[in-house]
């Protein structure tokens, strides 16, 4: 069964509105998901009732500024310890920067700008993405991941 870790986009102290898109994506999959907020003295009250099984908070003064290296290390550690199958972030520079680094730490593939996950097979994901290199359209990709 899939278990998703949604990484909240923060400015270091507040969970930002953009996080709602990542939460909506996780809800649409029907899988169990947890919400991870990273920062210092975080304000998470607005996200405590967003359907997440758990709200995880990594709160430390060293995380006050959203630096990709520090945040990615936290995401990778939580992902490993939580027995997650997928990590979801917003499709922003914040999200792409952190997820790319976390995927590297986890030695896992990364997909960006995913519109939908069409099917889950053991180790194979059928994803729908919008492509904009030359021609704009929606393509379905088959991604193999041995984990």
Short mmCIF file of N, CA and C in Angstrom, two decimals:
data_model
loop_
_atom_site.label_atom_id
_atom_site.label_comp_id
_atom_site.label_asym_id
_atom_site.label_seq_id
_atom_site.Cartn_x
_atom_site.Cartn_y
_atom_site.Cartn_z
N UNK A 1 0.84 -1.18 0.00
CA UNK A 1 0.00 0.00 0.00
C UNK A 1 0.88 1.24 0.00
N UNK A 2 0.46 2.23 -0.73
CA UNK A 2 1.22 3.48 -0.83
C UNK A 2 1.05 4.32 0.43
N UNK A 3 2.12 4.97 0.80
CA UNK A 3 2.11 5.94 1.89
C UNK A 3 2.90 7.15 1.41
N UNK A 4 2.28 8.31 1.44
CA UNK A 4 2.84 9.52 0.85
C UNK A 4 3.27 10.50 1.93
N UNK A 5 4.44 11.09 1.71
CA UNK A 5 4.93 12.17 2.56
C UNK A 5 4.77 13.47 1.77
N UNK A 6 3.90 14.35 2.23
CA UNK A 6 3.72 15.66 1.61
C UNK A 6 4.60 16.64 2.36
N UNK A 7 5.51 17.30 1.64
CA UNK A 7 6.40 18.28 2.25
C UNK A 7 5.78 19.66 2.07
N UNK A 8 5.47 20.30 3.18
CA UNK A 8 4.85 21.62 3.15
C UNK A 8 5.86 22.66 2.70
N UNK A 9 5.43 23.57 1.86
CA UNK A 9 6.29 24.69 1.49
C UNK A 9 6.17 25.74 2.59
N UNK A 10 7.32 26.16 3.11
CA UNK A 10 7.34 27.16 4.18
C UNK A 10 8.31 28.27 3.83
N UNK A 11 8.17 29.37 4.56
CA UNK A 11 9.15 30.45 4.44
C UNK A 11 10.11 30.40 5.63
N UNK A 12 10.06 29.31 6.35
CA UNK A 12 10.89 29.13 7.53
C UNK A 12 10.11 29.25 8.82
N UNK A 13 8.98 29.97 8.79
CA UNK A 13 8.17 30.11 10.00
C UNK A 13 6.69 29.85 9.76
N UNK A 14 6.24 29.91 8.52
CA UNK A 14 4.82 29.75 8.19
C UNK A 14 4.66 28.77 7.04
N UNK A 15 3.68 27.88 7.15
CA UNK A 15 3.33 27.01 6.03
C UNK A 15 2.60 27.86 5.01
N UNK A 16 3.05 27.82 3.76
CA UNK A 16 2.50 28.69 2.73
C UNK A 16 1.30 28.07 2.01
N UNK A 17 0.49 28.94 1.43
CA UNK A 17 -0.74 28.56 0.73
C UNK A 17 -0.48 27.54 -0.38
N UNK A 18 0.67 27.60 -1.06
CA UNK A 18 0.97 26.70 -2.17
C UNK A 18 0.91 25.24 -1.75
N UNK A 19 1.07 24.96 -0.47
CA UNK A 19 1.04 23.59 0.04
C UNK A 19 -0.29 22.92 -0.26
N UNK A 20 -1.35 23.68 -0.38
CA UNK A 20 -2.68 23.12 -0.64
C UNK A 20 -2.71 22.28 -1.92
N UNK A 21 -1.95 22.67 -2.94
CA UNK A 21 -1.92 21.91 -4.19
C UNK A 21 -1.30 20.53 -3.98
N UNK A 22 -0.24 20.44 -3.21
CA UNK A 22 0.39 19.15 -2.93
C UNK A 22 -0.53 18.27 -2.08
N UNK A 23 -1.25 18.88 -1.14
CA UNK A 23 -2.20 18.13 -0.31
C UNK A 23 -3.34 17.61 -1.17
N UNK A 24 -3.84 18.43 -2.08
CA UNK A 24 -4.92 18.00 -2.98
C UNK A 24 -4.49 16.82 -3.83
N UNK A 25 -3.24 16.86 -4.34
CA UNK A 25 -2.71 15.76 -5.14
C UNK A 25 -2.68 14.48 -4.30
N UNK A 26 -2.18 14.57 -3.07
CA UNK A 26 -2.10 13.39 -2.21
C UNK A 26 -3.49 12.85 -1.90
N UNK A 27 -4.45 13.73 -1.65
CA UNK A 27 -5.82 13.30 -1.38
C UNK A 27 -6.41 12.58 -2.59
N UNK A 28 -6.11 13.06 -3.79
CA UNK A 28 -6.66 12.48 -5.02
C UNK A 28 -6.16 11.05 -5.26
N UNK A 29 -4.99 10.71 -4.74
CA UNK A 29 -4.46 9.36 -4.93
C UNK A 29 -5.21 8.34 -4.09
N UNK A 30 -5.85 8.80 -3.03
CA UNK A 30 -6.55 7.89 -2.13
C UNK A 30 -5.63 7.20 -1.13
N UNK A 31 -4.34 7.48 -1.20
CA UNK A 31 -3.37 6.86 -0.30
C UNK A 31 -3.33 7.62 1.03
N UNK A 32 -2.83 6.95 2.04
CA UNK A 32 -2.59 7.58 3.34
C UNK A 32 -1.43 8.56 3.16
N UNK A 33 -1.57 9.76 3.71
CA UNK A 33 -0.47 10.72 3.61
C UNK A 33 -0.25 11.46 4.91
N UNK A 34 1.00 11.84 5.12
CA UNK A 34 1.40 12.65 6.26
C UNK A 34 1.92 13.97 5.72
N UNK A 35 1.80 15.02 6.51
CA UNK A 35 2.28 16.35 6.12
C UNK A 35 3.50 16.70 6.97
N UNK A 36 4.60 17.05 6.30
CA UNK A 36 5.84 17.43 6.98
C UNK A 36 6.07 18.92 6.81
N UNK A 37 6.18 19.64 7.92
CA UNK A 37 6.50 21.07 7.89
C UNK A 37 7.88 21.25 8.51
N UNK A 38 8.73 22.02 7.82
CA UNK A 38 10.11 22.22 8.27
C UNK A 38 10.36 23.70 8.47
N UNK A 39 10.98 24.08 9.59
CA UNK A 39 11.30 25.48 9.83
C UNK A 39 11.64 25.73 11.28
N UNK A 40 11.40 26.95 11.72
CA UNK A 40 11.66 27.33 13.11
C UNK A 40 10.47 28.12 13.63
N UNK A 41 9.96 27.71 14.78
CA UNK A 41 8.78 28.34 15.38
C UNK A 41 7.64 28.40 14.37
N UNK A 42 7.33 27.25 13.77
CA UNK A 42 6.35 27.15 12.69
C UNK A 42 4.92 27.41 13.16
N UNK A 43 4.16 28.03 12.29
CA UNK A 43 2.73 28.20 12.49
C UNK A 43 2.04 27.22 11.56
N UNK A 44 1.50 26.14 12.11
CA UNK A 44 0.90 25.08 11.30
C UNK A 44 -0.60 24.90 11.55
N UNK A 45 -1.20 25.76 12.34
CA UNK A 45 -2.59 25.59 12.74
C UNK A 45 -3.54 25.40 11.56
N UNK A 46 -3.34 26.11 10.47
CA UNK A 46 -4.24 26.03 9.32
C UNK A 46 -4.19 24.66 8.63
N UNK A 47 -3.15 23.89 8.87
CA UNK A 47 -2.97 22.63 8.15
C UNK A 47 -3.19 21.40 9.02
N UNK A 48 -3.61 21.59 10.25
CA UNK A 48 -3.82 20.45 11.14
C UNK A 48 -5.06 19.64 10.77
N UNK A 49 -5.96 20.19 9.99
CA UNK A 49 -7.18 19.47 9.63
C UNK A 49 -7.32 19.31 8.11
N UNK A 50 -6.22 19.06 7.43
CA UNK A 50 -6.23 18.97 5.96
C UNK A 50 -6.30 17.53 5.46
N UNK A 51 -6.64 16.59 6.32
CA UNK A 51 -6.79 15.21 5.89
C UNK A 51 -5.55 14.35 6.05
N UNK A 52 -4.48 14.93 6.54
CA UNK A 52 -3.26 14.14 6.74
C UNK A 52 -3.44 13.21 7.93
N UNK A 53 -2.89 12.01 7.83
CA UNK A 53 -2.94 11.08 8.95
C UNK A 53 -2.16 11.65 10.13
N UNK A 54 -1.01 12.29 9.82
CA UNK A 54 -0.20 12.91 10.86
C UNK A 54 0.39 14.21 10.34
N UNK A 55 0.56 15.16 11.24
CA UNK A 55 1.29 16.39 10.94
C UNK A 55 2.64 16.27 11.63
N UNK A 56 3.69 16.20 10.83
CA UNK A 56 5.05 16.08 11.36
C UNK A 56 5.71 17.44 11.29
N UNK A 57 6.38 17.85 12.35
CA UNK A 57 7.01 19.16 12.38
C UNK A 57 8.48 19.01 12.75
N UNK A 58 9.36 19.49 11.86
CA UNK A 58 10.80 19.55 12.15
C UNK A 58 11.09 21.01 12.49
N UNK A 59 11.18 21.31 13.76
CA UNK A 59 11.31 22.68 14.23
C UNK A 59 12.66 22.86 14.91
N UNK A 60 13.50 23.68 14.32
CA UNK A 60 14.84 23.91 14.85
C UNK A 60 15.32 25.27 14.37
N UNK A 61 16.01 26.05 15.19
CA UNK A 61 16.50 27.36 14.76
C UNK A 61 17.39 27.29 13.51
N UNK A 62 18.09 26.16 13.31
CA UNK A 62 18.95 26.02 12.12
C UNK A 62 18.13 25.86 10.84
N UNK A 63 16.82 25.64 10.98
CA UNK A 63 15.94 25.48 9.82
C UNK A 63 15.10 26.74 9.57
N UNK A 64 15.48 27.85 10.21
CA UNK A 64 14.72 29.10 10.09
C UNK A 64 14.69 29.62 8.66
N UNK A 65 15.77 29.44 7.93
CA UNK A 65 15.81 29.86 6.52
C UNK A 65 15.66 28.61 5.66
N UNK A 66 14.77 28.66 4.68
CA UNK A 66 14.52 27.47 3.85
C UNK A 66 15.68 27.18 2.88
N UNK A 67 16.73 26.57 3.39
CA UNK A 67 17.88 26.21 2.58
C UNK A 67 17.72 24.77 2.10
N UNK A 68 17.87 24.56 0.80
CA UNK A 68 17.56 23.27 0.19
C UNK A 68 18.37 22.12 0.78
N UNK A 69 19.66 22.32 1.04
CA UNK A 69 20.48 21.23 1.57
C UNK A 69 19.97 20.75 2.93
N UNK A 70 19.67 21.69 3.80
CA UNK A 70 19.20 21.33 5.14
C UNK A 70 17.82 20.69 5.08
N UNK A 71 16.93 21.29 4.31
CA UNK A 71 15.57 20.76 4.22
C UNK A 71 15.55 19.39 3.56
N UNK A 72 16.37 19.18 2.52
CA UNK A 72 16.42 17.89 1.83
C UNK A 72 16.91 16.79 2.76
N UNK A 73 17.86 17.10 3.61
CA UNK A 73 18.35 16.11 4.57
C UNK A 73 17.24 15.69 5.53
N UNK A 74 16.43 16.65 5.96
CA UNK A 74 15.31 16.34 6.85
C UNK A 74 14.29 15.47 6.11
N UNK A 75 13.96 15.85 4.89
CA UNK A 75 12.98 15.08 4.09
C UNK A 75 13.48 13.65 3.91
N UNK A 76 14.74 13.48 3.55
CA UNK A 76 15.28 12.14 3.34
C UNK A 76 15.24 11.31 4.61
N UNK A 77 15.59 11.90 5.74
CA UNK A 77 15.57 11.17 7.02
C UNK A 77 14.15 10.75 7.39
N UNK A 78 13.19 11.67 7.27
CA UNK A 78 11.80 11.36 7.60
C UNK A 78 11.26 10.30 6.64
N UNK A 79 11.60 10.41 5.36
CA UNK A 79 11.13 9.45 4.36
C UNK A 79 11.62 8.04 4.71
N UNK A 80 12.90 7.93 5.04
CA UNK A 80 13.48 6.61 5.38
C UNK A 80 12.81 6.02 6.63
N UNK A 81 12.66 6.85 7.65
CA UNK A 81 12.13 6.37 8.93
C UNK A 81 10.63 6.08 8.88
N UNK A 82 9.91 6.74 7.96
CA UNK A 82 8.46 6.62 7.95
C UNK A 82 7.91 5.57 7.02
N UNK A 83 8.76 4.82 6.33
CA UNK A 83 8.30 3.77 5.43
C UNK A 83 7.35 4.32 4.35
N UNK A 84 7.74 5.44 3.75
CA UNK A 84 6.94 6.08 2.71
C UNK A 84 7.29 5.49 1.34
N UNK A 85 6.32 5.54 0.43
CA UNK A 85 6.55 5.09 -0.94
C UNK A 85 6.75 6.27 -1.88
N UNK A 86 6.22 7.44 -1.53
CA UNK A 86 6.31 8.62 -2.39
C UNK A 86 6.47 9.88 -1.53
N UNK A 87 7.16 10.87 -2.08
CA UNK A 87 7.23 12.19 -1.47
C UNK A 87 6.63 13.17 -2.46
N UNK A 88 5.81 14.08 -1.99
CA UNK A 88 5.13 15.06 -2.85
C UNK A 88 5.43 16.46 -2.33
N UNK A 89 5.79 17.34 -3.24
CA UNK A 89 6.00 18.75 -2.92
C UNK A 89 5.30 19.60 -3.96
N UNK A 90 5.24 20.88 -3.71
CA UNK A 90 4.63 21.79 -4.67
C UNK A 90 5.51 21.91 -5.91
N UNK A 91 4.89 22.26 -7.01
CA UNK A 91 5.62 22.42 -8.27
C UNK A 91 6.13 23.86 -8.37
N UNK A 92 7.05 24.18 -7.49
CA UNK A 92 7.66 25.50 -7.43
C UNK A 92 9.17 25.32 -7.39
N UNK A 93 9.92 26.39 -7.46
CA UNK A 93 11.37 26.25 -7.36
C UNK A 93 11.76 25.69 -6.00
N UNK A 94 11.03 26.07 -4.96
CA UNK A 94 11.26 25.52 -3.61
C UNK A 94 11.12 24.00 -3.64
N UNK A 95 10.01 23.53 -4.16
CA UNK A 95 9.73 22.10 -4.19
C UNK A 95 10.71 21.32 -5.04
N UNK A 96 10.98 21.81 -6.23
CA UNK A 96 11.90 21.11 -7.14
C UNK A 96 13.31 21.06 -6.57
N UNK A 97 13.74 22.13 -5.93
CA UNK A 97 15.09 22.19 -5.38
C UNK A 97 15.24 21.18 -4.24
N UNK A 98 14.29 21.15 -3.35
CA UNK A 98 14.36 20.24 -2.22
C UNK A 98 14.19 18.79 -2.65
N UNK A 99 13.20 18.52 -3.51
CA UNK A 99 12.94 17.14 -3.90
C UNK A 99 14.09 16.54 -4.71
N UNK A 100 14.70 17.33 -5.56
CA UNK A 100 15.84 16.82 -6.34
C UNK A 100 16.97 16.40 -5.41
N UNK A 101 17.24 17.19 -4.41
CA UNK A 101 18.31 16.85 -3.46
C UNK A 101 17.93 15.67 -2.57
N UNK A 102 16.68 15.64 -2.13
CA UNK A 102 16.22 14.51 -1.30
C UNK A 102 16.25 13.21 -2.11
N UNK A 103 15.85 13.27 -3.38
CA UNK A 103 15.88 12.08 -4.23
C UNK A 103 17.32 11.59 -4.38
N UNK A 104 18.26 12.50 -4.53
CA UNK A 104 19.66 12.12 -4.60
C UNK A 104 20.14 11.44 -3.33
N UNK A 105 19.74 11.97 -2.18
CA UNK A 105 20.12 11.36 -0.91
C UNK A 105 19.51 9.98 -0.74
N UNK A 106 18.30 9.80 -1.30
CA UNK A 106 17.60 8.51 -1.19
C UNK A 106 17.95 7.56 -2.33
N UNK A 107 18.74 8.04 -3.30
CA UNK A 107 19.06 7.27 -4.50
C UNK A 107 17.79 6.77 -5.16
N UNK A 108 16.85 7.70 -5.36
CA UNK A 108 15.54 7.38 -5.93
C UNK A 108 15.26 8.31 -7.11
N UNK A 109 14.38 7.89 -8.02
CA UNK A 109 14.03 8.76 -9.14
C UNK A 109 13.15 9.92 -8.69
N UNK A 110 13.16 11.00 -9.45
CA UNK A 110 12.32 12.16 -9.15
C UNK A 110 11.52 12.52 -10.39
N UNK A 111 10.25 12.78 -10.21
CA UNK A 111 9.39 13.28 -11.28
C UNK A 111 8.94 14.67 -10.89
N UNK A 112 8.96 15.60 -11.82
CA UNK A 112 8.44 16.94 -11.51
C UNK A 112 7.26 17.23 -12.41
N UNK A 113 6.42 18.14 -11.97
CA UNK A 113 5.24 18.58 -12.72
C UNK A 113 4.28 17.45 -13.05
N UNK A 114 4.10 16.51 -12.13
CA UNK A 114 3.18 15.40 -12.34
C UNK A 114 1.76 15.89 -12.13
N UNK A 115 0.88 15.58 -13.07
CA UNK A 115 -0.53 15.95 -12.96
C UNK A 115 -1.33 14.86 -12.27
N UNK A 116 -0.97 13.61 -12.50
CA UNK A 116 -1.71 12.50 -11.92
C UNK A 116 -0.85 11.24 -11.95
N UNK A 117 -1.09 10.36 -11.00
CA UNK A 117 -0.51 9.03 -11.03
C UNK A 117 -1.64 8.12 -11.50
N UNK A 118 -1.47 7.51 -12.66
CA UNK A 118 -2.54 6.73 -13.26
C UNK A 118 -2.64 5.32 -12.70
N UNK A 119 -1.51 4.74 -12.33
CA UNK A 119 -1.53 3.37 -11.87
C UNK A 119 -0.28 3.10 -11.05
N UNK A 120 -0.42 2.27 -10.05
CA UNK A 120 0.72 1.82 -9.25
C UNK A 120 0.88 0.33 -9.47
N UNK A 121 2.01 -0.08 -9.96
CA UNK A 121 2.37 -1.49 -10.01
C UNK A 121 3.60 -1.62 -9.13
N UNK A 122 3.94 -2.82 -8.78
CA UNK A 122 5.13 -3.01 -7.96
C UNK A 122 6.36 -2.51 -8.71
N UNK A 123 6.91 -1.40 -8.26
CA UNK A 123 8.12 -0.86 -8.85
C UNK A 123 7.93 -0.06 -10.13
N UNK A 124 6.69 0.04 -10.62
CA UNK A 124 6.46 0.78 -11.86
C UNK A 124 5.33 1.78 -11.62
N UNK A 125 5.55 3.04 -12.02
CA UNK A 125 4.53 4.07 -11.87
C UNK A 125 4.17 4.62 -13.23
N UNK A 126 2.90 4.71 -13.51
CA UNK A 126 2.41 5.34 -14.73
C UNK A 126 1.96 6.75 -14.32
N UNK A 127 2.67 7.76 -14.79
CA UNK A 127 2.40 9.13 -14.39
C UNK A 127 1.99 9.97 -15.59
N UNK A 128 1.18 10.95 -15.33
CA UNK A 128 0.77 11.88 -16.38
C UNK A 128 1.43 13.22 -16.10
N UNK A 129 2.11 13.79 -17.11
CA UNK A 129 2.83 15.04 -16.93
C UNK A 129 2.58 15.94 -18.12
N UNK A 130 2.63 17.22 -17.86
CA UNK A 130 2.54 18.18 -18.95
C UNK A 130 3.94 18.45 -19.46
N UNK A 131 4.14 18.31 -20.75
CA UNK A 131 5.45 18.51 -21.36
C UNK A 131 5.43 19.80 -22.18
N UNK A 132 6.50 20.56 -22.11
CA UNK A 132 6.54 21.82 -22.84
C UNK A 132 7.84 22.01 -23.60
N UNK A 133 8.43 20.92 -24.06
CA UNK A 133 9.66 21.04 -24.85
C UNK A 133 9.30 20.87 -26.32
N UNK A 134 9.14 21.96 -26.99
CA UNK A 134 8.76 21.90 -28.40
C UNK A 134 7.26 21.92 -28.59
N UNK A 135 6.57 20.96 -28.01
CA UNK A 135 5.12 20.85 -28.15
C UNK A 135 4.52 20.74 -26.76
N UNK A 136 3.46 21.48 -26.53
CA UNK A 136 2.76 21.38 -25.25
C UNK A 136 1.72 20.29 -25.35
N UNK A 137 1.69 19.42 -24.40
CA UNK A 137 0.71 18.34 -24.38
C UNK A 137 0.83 17.57 -23.09
N UNK A 138 -0.03 16.61 -22.93
CA UNK A 138 0.01 15.77 -21.74
C UNK A 138 0.49 14.39 -22.17
N UNK A 139 1.54 13.93 -21.54
CA UNK A 139 2.14 12.64 -21.87
C UNK A 139 2.04 11.70 -20.68
N UNK A 140 1.97 10.42 -20.99
CA UNK A 140 1.98 9.40 -19.95
C UNK A 140 3.34 8.72 -19.98
N UNK A 141 3.98 8.67 -18.83
CA UNK A 141 5.31 8.08 -18.72
C UNK A 141 5.26 6.85 -17.84
N UNK A 142 6.07 5.87 -18.16
CA UNK A 142 6.23 4.70 -17.32
C UNK A 142 7.60 4.82 -16.65
N UNK A 143 7.62 4.88 -15.35
CA UNK A 143 8.85 5.05 -14.59
C UNK A 143 9.09 3.79 -13.77
N UNK A 144 10.28 3.22 -13.93
CA UNK A 144 10.64 2.03 -13.15
C UNK A 144 11.46 2.44 -11.94
N UNK A 145 11.07 1.95 -10.79
CA UNK A 145 11.81 2.18 -9.57
C UNK A 145 11.85 0.87 -8.81
N UNK A 146 13.02 0.29 -8.62
CA UNK A 146 13.09 -1.01 -7.97
C UNK A 146 12.72 -1.03 -6.50
N UNK A 147 12.46 0.14 -5.89
CA UNK A 147 12.15 0.17 -4.46
C UNK A 147 10.68 0.05 -4.21
#
